[in-house]
């Protein structure tokens, strides 16, 4: 397949291609492994995504940071703890099937199909498609196509790591008065009053279908997260103890990122009948904060 002028590809390691986008509207890097958007920087902006300097780039291992795709289950497998955390999509090499560009943006279309290895992990034939549109905004559209004979039920997340100017000053708008499942310690249903602040380990599944905004006063910007096909917004920061426990994350990393994830996480699940498909989308837009 011929790549448009704004896209080049480098092998980060044998069989580990990374696509680099250098377009007037934005730059980005996407690994074929996990169809993983690792970097996105709109023209005139600072990088938007956090990518761990200790990230591991090996087949079968998830990349820490950027936008991991959690599919066809979110978090641990519901019945088999031996199966990979957050499913199989982020640890498989996807295929770039189409790439194009306009004066405003670049679009890359990756696909992942079921095979004996995936069927051993999850007994359903599927075709996964990720369309990434990169420009002054970033859009990911993840489509699950049921190519089998029976319905399948999944949970999923576009698990985005946003970098910012300081965890003690960021707030998340758009979740006020929303119920959430607090999964730090015993899972507890709680209710959000006001904006979300991060002053401890936060790992919450908000029952929200609406947009959210990350206010980053020290970074002097805000990031709006618009979504469709998603019943859950997950907010996660590992805080101090978990940051030190994660080998692919610097100890102080918790100070510099916040995950705001566009998801369908239990109790919200998605059932796709045979032959049908379901799409979840997330769009990110950066704008300056009034000084
Ligand atoms: O973002 C929610 C979450 O499920 C957290 O519980 C934490 O485990 C995070 O995902 C990262 O998971 P990972 O498998 O990438 O370390």
PDB file of C-alpha atoms and ligand atoms in Angstrom, residues 64 74-75 85-86 90 159 161 203 234 236 242 261, ligand 1:
ATOM      1  CA  UNK A  64       2.448   2.170  28.663  1.00  0.00           C
ATOM      2  CA  UNK A  74     -11.966  -4.129  30.128  1.00  0.00           C
ATOM      3  CA  UNK A  75      -9.739  -4.760  33.158  1.00  0.00           C
ATOM      4  CA  UNK A  85      -5.441  -7.673  31.386  1.00  0.00           C
ATOM      5  CA  UNK A  86      -7.649  -5.508  29.129  1.00  0.00           C
ATOM      6  CA  UNK A  90      -3.571  -3.976  22.445  1.00  0.00           C
ATOM      7  CA  UNK A 159      -7.769   4.091  27.307  1.00  0.00           C
ATOM      8  CA  UNK A 161      -3.284   8.912  28.776  1.00  0.00           C
ATOM      9  CA  UNK A 203      -9.968   4.509  39.448  1.00  0.00           C
ATOM     10  CA  UNK A 234     -13.239   5.881  33.188  1.00  0.00           C
ATOM     11  CA  UNK A 236      -7.686   6.741  36.380  1.00  0.00           C
ATOM     12  CA  UNK A 242       0.851   2.188  42.174  1.00  0.00           C
ATOM     13  CA  UNK A 261     -11.169   6.687  28.936  1.00  0.00           C
TER      14      UNK A 261
HETATM   15  O1  LIG B   1      -7.739   2.610  33.712  1.00  0.00           O
HETATM   16  C1  LIG B   1      -8.338   1.704  34.524  1.00  0.00           C
HETATM   17  C2  LIG B   1      -7.452   0.482  34.758  1.00  0.00           C
HETATM   18  O2  LIG B   1      -8.236  -0.675  34.669  1.00  0.00           O
HETATM   19  C3  LIG B   1      -6.758   0.593  36.112  1.00  0.00           C
HETATM   20  O3  LIG B   1      -7.356  -0.277  37.048  1.00  0.00           O
HETATM   21  C4  LIG B   1      -5.297   0.219  35.832  1.00  0.00           C
HETATM   22  O4  LIG B   1      -5.113  -1.166  35.970  1.00  0.00           O
HETATM   23  C5  LIG B   1      -5.158   0.724  34.402  1.00  0.00           C
HETATM   24  O5  LIG B   1      -6.391   0.352  33.775  1.00  0.00           O
HETATM   25  C6  LIG B   1      -3.925   0.254  33.683  1.00  0.00           C
HETATM   26  O6  LIG B   1      -4.023  -1.110  33.365  1.00  0.00           O
HETATM   27  P1  LIG B   1      -2.717  -1.784  32.675  1.00  0.00           P
HETATM   28  O7  LIG B   1      -3.093  -3.213  32.439  1.00  0.00           O
HETATM   29  O8  LIG B   1      -2.458  -1.032  31.397  1.00  0.00           O
HETATM   30  O9  LIG B   1      -1.590  -1.578  33.662  1.00  0.00           O
END
